[in-house]
Amino acid sequence: MTDIIIDQTPPILHNPSDKEKKYDRQLRLWAASGQQALEDAHILLLNSGSGAVGIETLKNLVLPGIGKFTIADEAIVDEADLGVNFFLEESSLGKLRSECCTKLLQELNPDVKGDWFPHEQGETLEHLFGSEQRFTLIMYTLPIEPKKVDLIHKHASKHKIPVISIHSAGFYSYFRIRLPGNFPIVETHPDSTATTDLRLLTPWPELLQFTESLTENIENQSALEHGHIPYVALLLHYLGKWKDIHGSLPATYKEKTAFRDTVAAGARRDNPEGGEENFDEAVAAVLKTTSLPTLPSSVKEVFDYSPSDVRIGTQITREPMLMDYQNQMEASSSFWIIAGAVKQFYTKHGALPLAGSVPDMKAQSTVYVKLQNIYKAKARQDAAEVLKIVRTHPSGKDIPEAEVETFCKNAAFIKVIRGTDTAPLNIQDIANKEFDSDENAALASMPLSLFPIYISLNATSHVAFASSSDILTAISKSIPNAASNSRLVQAAEEVARAKGGELHNISALTGGMAAQEVIKIITKQYIPIDNTCVFDELLDLEAVMRRILEMKGRESYIGGGVAGPDILRSTASA
Amino acid sequence: MSQPVMVSGPISPPKSKNSRWTYLDNVRRHPGPFTGETFNSSEEAVSLMDNLKVLVIGAGGLGCEILKNLALSGFKQIHVIDMDTIDVSNLNRQFLFRASDVGSSKAEVAARFVEKRVRGVSITPHNCKIQDKDDDFYMQFNIIVCGLDSVEARRWINSTLVNLVDDENEDSLKPLIDGGTEGFKGQSRVVFPTITSCIECQLDMHAPRAAVPLCTLATIPRQPEHCVEWAHIIAWEQENPFPTLDNDDPEHITWLYKKALARAQEFNIQGVTYSLTQGVVKNIIPAIASTNAIIAASCCNEAFKIATQTNPSLGMAENYMYYTGNDGIYSYTFEHLKKDDCPVCGNLARDIEVDPNFTLQEFIDSLAERAEAQLKKPSIRADRTLYMQSPPSLEEQTRPNLVKKMGELVGNGDEIGVTDPSLGAVNFKYKVKFSREFRGAVVKENID
C-alpha cells in the first residue's frame, strides 16, 4: 500500500482551498512541502529529434503544477510532428515547435508559467544560459548536437543543476540522470509495514510501568480487561517472564517460536470466540518485534561518508580548489550536520532515535492513546538529544527544530544518492561485466542485460538515422566483435528500424517514468534512480520478458578513472 | 580506456514527404529482428487498422491518456464509455479537461477534445454505465482497453467478455487490456478471455482493505480513521442531517468532518482533518499524471502490438506487468496462470472453507471480505434457494434462513451457487469444506 500522508497540523474548520481541491490526489503523496518545491521549480527542456518524449515528460510536470517551464527548440512543426506529438495541432504546421508546444501545454494548468526559446531568430543556447534565469533542473532529448550537450553540462555543473537526458526511438528508450554532487533524501516514504519499531527488547522505564499497570494480576482480570491489553504490553509482560525463567531474552529462532507458544498459551479460549484478538495480534508480532534492529545499509553508508573526505583522484573533471569549496558547502548543509549528530547519538546509544509511531492494535481508546504518548515522548526526547548535538556544530545554530525532528522520525530510512560524474563511461568495461553476468543469467533463466539496447541507442546520440551496420561499426570501436554478438546485432537492427522516429506510446511511457524521477528529485521525497533506466519494450527472444533496468553508478575507481555503471537487474522471479 | 563511439550525421529524422504517420510506418511497414511470422508489412495490412474498433472503458486519469495514445497509434474507430462528470480534483491529471468543463460528461468532453486534436480519428462517447450496454454493443469491438478505478466494473466487463466467447466465431474473442494505478505504482495486464488468466483469476492479488469491526468504531476508537468511519456509518444514520449522503457535496463532508473531529477530541485522538475525512469516506486513492502516463502507455502499446503484430505482445505467456517508482524504478512482468476453478472462466467448483457454526448472515458477510470472493450483495443457492437479495418477495421469503447455522443449511462437500447482481450473470460455484465440527443447530436465545 502506498504510504499516505496524514496532515498533522491542527485542524481548522475551513473547507479546502481551490488549490487543495485541484491537487488533492497528489498532496496525499508529497504533502504541502513537496508541492511548494514543485511550485518553486523552473524546468528547462532542450527539445530535439522527433520531439515527443520531452513534451510528454513536461505534460506530467505541468499538470501537478511546477512553477515554470521553458522549451528550447528551433525545429519547425511538420506533418510528422502531428503524428507523434499531442501538443501540436493543424494550425501549428510551419511554426516554431517550442512556441506551439508551450502554448498548448500551458492550457493544462493556468497556474504554470511557460516560455519558449528562441524568441528571435539567431538566439543561441549561449544567450539562454547567459541570462539571469536559473533552472531547477534541465532535461534534454536525443539525438542532439554534441556542442549543445557540452554547453548544457558546463552550465549545469557550474550551477549545480540536475540534468536528465532522454532518448526514445521506436520500441526502445532510455534516460539518464546526472545529479550534481551527493543527493540526500530524508522523506523516502518507506512502506508503512516496514516502519514498525517498538523497541520491545530495550524498553524504557515508562513503557515498563505502563506494562506492569496493565498486566498486574493478569490471570484474574475480567474478560473485557484481559481481551483489551494491547499486544505491546502483552509481549513485554511475557518477555519479562521468559527472562525470569531463562535468564535472557529469546534470541534464536527456536527460542522465539517457543516464546510465541507461551504467548499463545496465555490467551483465554473458553469464550464464545474461542480466543482473544489481542493475543492473536501478539502472536503474529512475535518474530517481527523480538529482533534487535540492525543499522540499515543505506544509513550505514551515510554514517560512513563524510563530505570533508576529499577523495583525490576520483573526480578528475573538477578543479581541486572548486572541489574543496564544494566539499565545504556540502559539509555545512543541514543534512550532513544532522546526520553527524544522529551518528553520535547512535554511537552512544547503539540505536537510532525512535520514530515514535505505534501501529493500530486492539486496546481501549484511553490505553492506546496513553501508549502512543509514551512512544511519542521517547521520540521527542531522542530528537531533543540530537538537536542538542546539532546546536554544538558551528553551523548548527540556525537549523530549524522541525527539520531535526523530521530527520529523526525518518532516521532508519534516510538515503544518499551519490552524484554522477559527467566524464565518459568506460564502455568496454561495462560490456565485459554485462556479457559475463549474462552467461550466468541465461543459466538461471534470469532476464538478460539491457546493455545492448543502451549502447545501440547511444550510438545514435548525435545522428537522426543510422543503419544497423553503421551502429555496429560504431559500437565495435569500443566493443571488439560487436557484429558477432547476436544480441547487439538485434538491438542495432531494432534501433535502425525506427529511423530515429518515436512511437507515441513508448515516448508517453518514458515521459511518465522521467517525470516521476523529476518529481522525486525536486520534492526530495521518495527515491530517484541511480542513474540510468533502459526500457525494452520487446519480448526478448532468449530472455523472458520486457524489463526496466537501472544502470547504477558504482564506486569502482580504476586508476584515477571514472565510476563505471553496473547494470542491476531489477526484475524478480514471479 | 575506450569511450562510446557514435555515428555522425544530421539530427532531424528522415521523413517521407508530408506523411503524418512516418514514424508509425517505420515499424508498421518494416519488420524488425523480433517480429513474428504473422507480421504483414503491406499497405493493405496497415490500412486494416482503419477498421478496427477499440472500446475504452473509463475517461478518467488513465482514460484520457489511453484516448490520446490510441489516436496517435493509428487507431481510427474508438468508443469511450464513462458515467462520471468532471470534478475539480480531476484536473491535476485528466489533461483533456479544463476548469470550465467541471460538471460536464467525461466521455463527451474527452472524445470531443481528442477528435479535434488528432485529424482522422472518430471517437464516440457513451455517457452511461457499462452495465447499461448489452452483448451486441460489446460484440462490435475488436479490443477493449480499461482504465477503471473500481474492482466491480472490472469484474463485470471481464465476465461479460468471457461469456461473449463463442467457439464457432473467432471474432467473439475480445482481448481485454486493463490498467490500474495507485500513487507511484501501477499494473497493466492483458487477458484473452477463456484462453488466459482473467481478471477473476487474479482477484486475490487485489485484496480489499480489511474493514474495521463495528464495535471498535462504536466503543473503542483509536485512530483518526475510526472517528471518521464512526461519523460516516453510525452518526449519519442516527442524525440524518441530509436526506441522502452525497460524497461529492462539501457540505456533507464538512458535517462528517465536524462529527469526526468532536469524537476524536472526546477520545484524545489526533489527526482528523478535512482531507482525511474525505479520503476515508470516498476511499480516495492518490493519483498522479506520471503514473497514469506509464500504465496507460503500456496498455496502449499492447493494443498496438496486438493490432499490428509489429512486435510480440503480452498475453499468451507473460500477461501481467507490475511497476513501482517509490524506491528507484522497479518493474516485473510475469505470467499469471489461468485457474481451473475460476468462477468466471474455469469450470470446476472452487473449494470454500465454511465454519458450520456461522450463521448464513455471517457467511454472507464474510464473502465480502474474502480476497478471492469480494462479493457484497450475494444471493446463495444450494439444492434449494438459501437467500435471495431480490426481488423483495423472495428476499422476505428467504430471510429467516439468515439466522440459521450453515451446518443446518448445507452439508460438508455440497456445492453451492453464488450470484451477485453487480457482476452480471456469473454463477460462482463453490464446494463447501467445513473448517471445524458442527456444534449443532442454534437455540434462539443464544443469538448475540
Coordinates of C-alpha atoms in Angstrom, one line a residue, chain A residues 80-434:
Chain A
A80 CA 5.3 14.0 -38.9
D81 CA 5.3 16.0 -35.7
L82 CA 1.5 16.0 -35.8
G83 CA 1.5 12.2 -35.9
V84 CA 3.5 11.8 -32.7
N85 CA 3.1 14.9 -30.6
F86 CA -0.2 15.6 -28.9
F87 CA 0.6 19.1 -28.0
L88 CA 0.6 20.4 -31.6
E89 CA -2.4 21.0 -33.8
E90 CA -3.1 21.5 -37.5
S91 CA -2.6 25.3 -37.2
S92 CA 0.9 24.6 -35.7
L93 CA 2.3 23.5 -39.1
G94 CA 5.2 25.6 -40.3
K95 CA 5.5 27.4 -36.9
L96 CA 8.2 27.2 -34.2
R97 CA 7.7 23.9 -32.4
S98 CA 8.8 25.3 -29.0
E99 CA 6.3 28.1 -29.1
C100 CA 3.4 25.9 -30.2
C101 CA 4.1 23.2 -27.6
T102 CA 4.5 25.8 -24.8
K103 CA 1.1 27.3 -25.6
L104 CA -0.8 24.0 -25.7
L105 CA 0.9 22.7 -22.6
Q106 CA 0.1 25.9 -20.7
E107 CA -3.6 25.3 -21.3
L108 CA -3.3 22.3 -19.0
N109 CA -2.7 24.4 -15.9
P110 CA -3.2 28.1 -15.6
D111 CA -1.0 28.2 -12.5
V112 CA 2.1 27.3 -14.5
K113 CA 4.2 29.8 -16.4
G114 CA 5.6 28.7 -19.8
D115 CA 8.1 30.2 -22.1
W116 CA 9.9 29.1 -25.2
F117 CA 13.2 29.7 -26.9
P118 CA 14.4 31.2 -29.2
H119 CA 12.1 34.2 -29.3
E120 CA 14.1 35.7 -32.1
Q121 CA 16.0 34.0 -34.9
G122 CA 19.6 33.7 -34.3
E123 CA 19.4 33.4 -30.5
T124 CA 21.6 30.6 -29.3
L125 CA 21.9 28.5 -26.2
E126 CA 24.7 30.8 -25.0
H127 CA 22.1 33.5 -24.8
L128 CA 19.8 31.3 -22.8
F129 CA 22.5 30.2 -20.4
G130 CA 24.0 33.7 -20.2
S131 CA 20.7 35.2 -19.0
E132 CA 19.9 35.7 -15.3
Q133 CA 17.3 33.0 -15.0
R134 CA 18.3 29.9 -13.1
F135 CA 16.8 26.5 -13.8
T136 CA 16.0 23.9 -11.1
L137 CA 16.5 21.1 -13.5
I138 CA 17.5 20.6 -17.1
M139 CA 16.2 17.9 -19.5
Y140 CA 17.4 17.3 -23.0
T141 CA 16.3 14.8 -25.6
L142 CA 18.4 12.9 -28.0
P143 CA 19.6 12.9 -30.7
I144 CA 21.2 16.3 -30.2
E145 CA 24.3 18.2 -31.4
P146 CA 27.4 17.3 -29.2
K147 CA 28.2 21.0 -28.7
K148 CA 24.8 21.6 -27.1
V149 CA 25.4 18.7 -24.7
D150 CA 28.7 20.3 -23.8
L151 CA 27.0 23.7 -23.1
I152 CA 24.3 22.1 -21.0
H153 CA 26.7 20.1 -18.9
K154 CA 29.0 23.1 -18.4
H155 CA 26.1 25.3 -17.3
A156 CA 24.7 22.5 -15.1
S157 CA 27.9 21.7 -13.4
K158 CA 28.7 25.4 -12.7
H159 CA 25.3 26.0 -11.1
K160 CA 24.8 22.5 -9.7
I161 CA 21.7 21.7 -11.6
P162 CA 20.5 18.1 -12.1
V163 CA 20.3 17.0 -15.8
I164 CA 18.2 14.3 -17.3
S165 CA 18.9 13.1 -20.9
I166 CA 16.2 11.1 -22.6
H167 CA 16.3 9.1 -25.8
S168 CA 13.3 7.4 -27.3
A169 CA 13.4 5.7 -30.7
G170 CA 10.9 3.1 -31.9
F171 CA 10.3 0.5 -29.3
Y172 CA 13.3 1.4 -27.2
S173 CA 14.2 4.2 -24.9
Y174 CA 16.5 5.1 -22.0
F175 CA 17.0 8.1 -19.8
R176 CA 20.0 9.0 -17.7
I177 CA 20.1 11.2 -14.6
R178 CA 23.1 13.2 -13.6
L179 CA 23.0 14.7 -10.1
P180 CA 25.4 17.5 -9.2
G181 CA 27.0 16.1 -6.1
N182 CA 25.5 13.9 -3.4
F183 CA 21.8 13.9 -3.2
P184 CA 20.4 13.2 0.3
I185 CA 16.8 12.2 0.9
V186 CA 15.1 12.3 4.3
E187 CA 11.5 11.6 3.4
T188 CA 11.9 8.4 1.4
H189 CA 8.3 7.2 2.2
P190 CA 9.0 3.6 3.1
D191 CA 6.1 1.1 3.1
S192 CA 4.1 1.5 6.3
T193 CA 4.7 -2.2 7.1
A194 CA 8.4 -1.6 7.2
T195 CA 8.3 1.2 9.8
T196 CA 7.2 -0.5 12.9
D197 CA 9.9 0.0 15.6
L198 CA 8.6 -0.9 19.1
R199 CA 11.9 -1.5 20.9
L200 CA 10.5 -4.4 22.9
L201 CA 13.9 -5.8 23.7
T202 CA 15.1 -2.5 25.1
P203 CA 12.1 -1.0 26.9
W204 CA 12.5 2.2 28.9
P205 CA 11.0 2.7 32.4
E206 CA 7.8 4.5 31.3
L207 CA 7.0 1.6 29.0
L208 CA 7.7 -1.0 31.6
Q209 CA 5.5 0.8 34.2
F210 CA 2.7 1.0 31.6
T211 CA 3.0 -2.7 31.0
E212 CA 3.0 -3.5 34.7
S213 CA -0.1 -1.5 35.3
L214 CA -1.9 -3.4 32.6
T215 CA -0.7 -6.9 33.3
E216 CA -0.8 -6.9 37.1
N217 CA -2.9 -9.8 38.3
I218 CA -3.4 -10.8 34.6
E219 CA -5.0 -14.2 35.5
N220 CA -7.8 -12.6 37.4
Q221 CA -8.7 -9.8 35.1
S222 CA -12.2 -9.5 33.7
A223 CA -12.8 -10.7 30.1
L224 CA -13.0 -7.1 29.0
E225 CA -9.7 -6.1 30.6
H226 CA -7.9 -9.2 29.5
G227 CA -9.1 -9.1 26.0
H228 CA -8.0 -5.4 25.6
I229 CA -4.4 -5.5 26.8
P230 CA -2.5 -4.0 23.8
Y231 CA -0.2 -6.5 22.3
V232 CA 2.9 -4.3 23.1
A233 CA 2.1 -4.8 26.8
L234 CA 1.4 -8.5 26.4
L235 CA 4.7 -9.1 24.7
L236 CA 6.6 -7.1 27.2
H237 CA 4.9 -9.0 30.0
Y238 CA 5.7 -12.4 28.6
L239 CA 9.3 -11.3 27.7
G240 CA 9.8 -10.4 31.3
K241 CA 8.5 -13.8 32.4
W242 CA 10.7 -15.5 29.9
K243 CA 13.7 -13.7 31.1
D244 CA 12.9 -14.6 34.7
I245 CA 12.9 -18.3 33.8
H246 CA 15.7 -18.4 31.1
G247 CA 17.9 -15.7 32.3
S248 CA 18.0 -14.0 28.9
L249 CA 15.6 -12.9 26.2
P250 CA 14.7 -15.3 23.4
A251 CA 17.4 -15.0 20.8
T252 CA 17.4 -17.9 18.4
Y253 CA 14.6 -18.7 16.0
K254 CA 13.9 -21.8 18.1
E255 CA 13.6 -19.8 21.3
K256 CA 11.4 -17.2 19.6
T257 CA 9.0 -19.9 18.4
A258 CA 8.9 -21.4 21.9
F259 CA 8.3 -17.9 23.2
R260 CA 5.5 -17.5 20.8
D261 CA 3.9 -20.6 22.1
T262 CA 4.0 -19.3 25.7
V263 CA 2.3 -16.1 24.5
A264 CA -0.4 -18.1 22.6
A265 CA -0.9 -20.2 25.8
G266 CA -1.9 -17.1 27.7
A267 CA -5.0 -16.5 25.7
R268 CA -8.4 -17.4 27.1
R269 CA -10.2 -19.9 24.9
D270 CA -13.3 -20.6 27.0
N271 CA -15.2 -17.7 25.4
P272 CA -17.7 -17.7 22.5
E273 CA -14.9 -16.6 20.1
G274 CA -12.6 -19.4 21.2
G275 CA -9.7 -17.0 21.6
E276 CA -8.7 -13.3 22.1
E277 CA -7.9 -10.9 19.3
N278 CA -5.2 -9.1 21.2
F279 CA -3.4 -12.3 21.8
D280 CA -3.7 -13.2 18.1
E281 CA -2.0 -9.9 17.3
A282 CA 0.7 -10.5 19.9
V283 CA 1.5 -14.0 18.5
A284 CA 1.6 -12.6 14.9
A285 CA 4.0 -9.9 16.0
V286 CA 6.5 -12.0 17.9
L287 CA 9.0 -12.7 15.2
K288 CA 8.9 -9.1 13.9
T289 CA 9.4 -7.4 17.2
T290 CA 11.9 -9.7 19.0
S291 CA 14.9 -8.9 17.0
L292 CA 17.2 -6.0 17.7
P293 CA 17.1 -3.5 14.9
T294 CA 20.2 -3.5 12.7
L295 CA 21.6 -0.4 11.1
P296 CA 20.1 -0.3 7.6
S297 CA 22.8 -0.4 4.9
S298 CA 21.7 2.9 3.4
V299 CA 22.1 4.6 6.8
K300 CA 25.4 3.0 7.4
E301 CA 26.5 4.4 4.0
V302 CA 25.5 7.9 5.2
F303 CA 27.4 7.4 8.5
D304 CA 30.5 6.1 6.7
Y305 CA 30.6 9.0 4.4
S306 CA 31.9 12.4 5.4
P307 CA 31.7 15.2 3.0
S308 CA 35.0 16.5 4.2
D309 CA 36.8 13.4 2.8
V310 CA 38.4 14.7 -0.3
R311 CA 38.9 11.7 -2.5
I312 CA 41.9 12.6 -4.6
G313 CA 41.9 11.1 -8.0
T314 CA 38.3 10.2 -8.2
Q315 CA 36.9 13.4 -9.6
I316 CA 39.4 14.4 -12.2
T317 CA 36.9 16.6 -14.0
R318 CA 36.8 19.2 -11.3
E319 CA 39.4 21.7 -10.2
P320 CA 40.8 20.9 -6.7
M321 CA 40.0 24.4 -5.4
L322 CA 36.4 24.1 -6.6
M323 CA 36.2 20.6 -5.1
D324 CA 37.3 21.8 -1.7
Y325 CA 34.8 24.6 -1.8
Q326 CA 32.0 22.2 -2.8
N327 CA 33.0 19.9 0.0
Q328 CA 32.8 22.7 2.5
M329 CA 29.4 23.7 1.1
E330 CA 28.2 20.1 1.4
A331 CA 29.7 19.6 4.9
S332 CA 27.9 22.7 6.2
S333 CA 24.5 21.7 4.8
S334 CA 21.9 20.8 7.4
F335 CA 21.5 17.2 6.2
W336 CA 25.2 16.4 7.0
I337 CA 25.1 18.3 10.2
I338 CA 22.1 16.4 11.4
A339 CA 23.4 13.1 10.0
G340 CA 26.6 13.7 12.0
A341 CA 24.5 14.3 15.2
V342 CA 22.4 11.2 14.6
K343 CA 25.6 9.2 14.1
Q344 CA 26.9 10.5 17.5
F345 CA 23.5 9.5 19.0
Y346 CA 23.8 6.1 17.5
T347 CA 27.4 5.5 18.8
K348 CA 26.3 6.5 22.3
H349 CA 23.0 4.5 22.5
G350 CA 23.5 1.7 20.0
A351 CA 20.2 2.7 18.4
L352 CA 18.8 5.3 16.1
P353 CA 16.4 7.9 17.5
L354 CA 13.0 6.4 18.0
A355 CA 10.5 7.2 15.2
G356 CA 7.7 7.1 17.8
S357 CA 4.7 5.7 15.8
V358 CA 2.6 2.9 17.1
P359 CA 0.6 0.6 14.8
D360 CA -3.1 0.2 15.5
M361 CA -3.9 -2.7 17.8
K362 CA -6.7 -4.0 19.9
A363 CA -7.0 -1.8 23.0
Q364 CA -9.3 0.5 24.9
S365 CA -9.1 4.0 23.5
T366 CA -7.6 5.6 26.6
V367 CA -5.0 2.9 26.9
Y368 CA -4.0 3.1 23.3
V369 CA -3.6 6.9 23.4
K370 CA -1.5 6.5 26.6
L371 CA 0.7 4.0 24.8
Q372 CA 1.0 6.4 21.8
N373 CA 2.0 9.2 24.1
I374 CA 4.7 7.0 25.8
Y375 CA 6.3 6.4 22.4
K376 CA 5.9 10.0 21.3
A377 CA 7.5 11.3 24.5
K378 CA 10.5 9.0 23.9
A379 CA 10.8 10.1 20.3
R380 CA 10.7 13.7 21.4
Q381 CA 13.3 13.1 24.0
D382 CA 15.6 11.4 21.4
A383 CA 15.1 14.2 18.9
A384 CA 15.9 16.8 21.6
E385 CA 19.2 15.0 22.3
V386 CA 20.1 15.1 18.6
L387 CA 19.1 18.7 18.5
K388 CA 21.5 19.4 21.3
I389 CA 24.3 17.9 19.4
V390 CA 23.3 19.8 16.2
R391 CA 23.5 23.0 18.2
T392 CA 27.1 22.4 19.1
H393 CA 28.1 22.4 15.4
P394 CA 29.4 25.8 14.3
S395 CA 26.7 25.9 11.5
G396 CA 24.1 24.1 13.5
K397 CA 22.5 27.1 15.3
D398 CA 20.0 28.0 12.6
I399 CA 18.8 24.6 11.6
P400 CA 15.1 24.5 12.4
E401 CA 14.0 22.2 15.1
A402 CA 11.3 20.7 12.8
E403 CA 13.9 19.7 10.4
V404 CA 15.8 17.7 13.1
E405 CA 12.5 16.1 14.2
T406 CA 11.7 15.1 10.6
F407 CA 15.1 13.6 10.2
C408 CA 14.9 11.7 13.5
K409 CA 11.5 10.3 12.5
N410 CA 12.9 9.0 9.2
A411 CA 16.3 8.2 10.5
A412 CA 16.1 4.5 9.6
F413 CA 15.2 5.2 6.0
I414 CA 17.5 8.2 5.0
K415 CA 19.4 7.7 1.8
V416 CA 22.1 9.4 -0.1
I417 CA 22.4 9.0 -3.8
R418 CA 26.0 9.7 -4.9
G419 CA 26.5 12.4 -7.6
T420 CA 27.3 11.3 -11.1
D421 CA 30.4 12.1 -12.9
T422 CA 29.9 13.6 -16.3
A423 CA 33.1 12.0 -17.7
P424 CA 32.6 9.4 -20.4
L425 CA 31.8 5.9 -19.5
N426 CA 34.3 3.1 -19.9
I427 CA 32.1 1.2 -22.3
Q428 CA 34.4 -1.8 -22.8
D429 CA 34.5 -2.4 -19.1
I430 CA 30.7 -2.3 -18.8
A431 CA 30.3 -4.5 -21.8
N432 CA 32.6 -7.1 -20.3
K433 CA 30.8 -7.1 -17.0
E434 CA 27.4 -7.2 -18.6

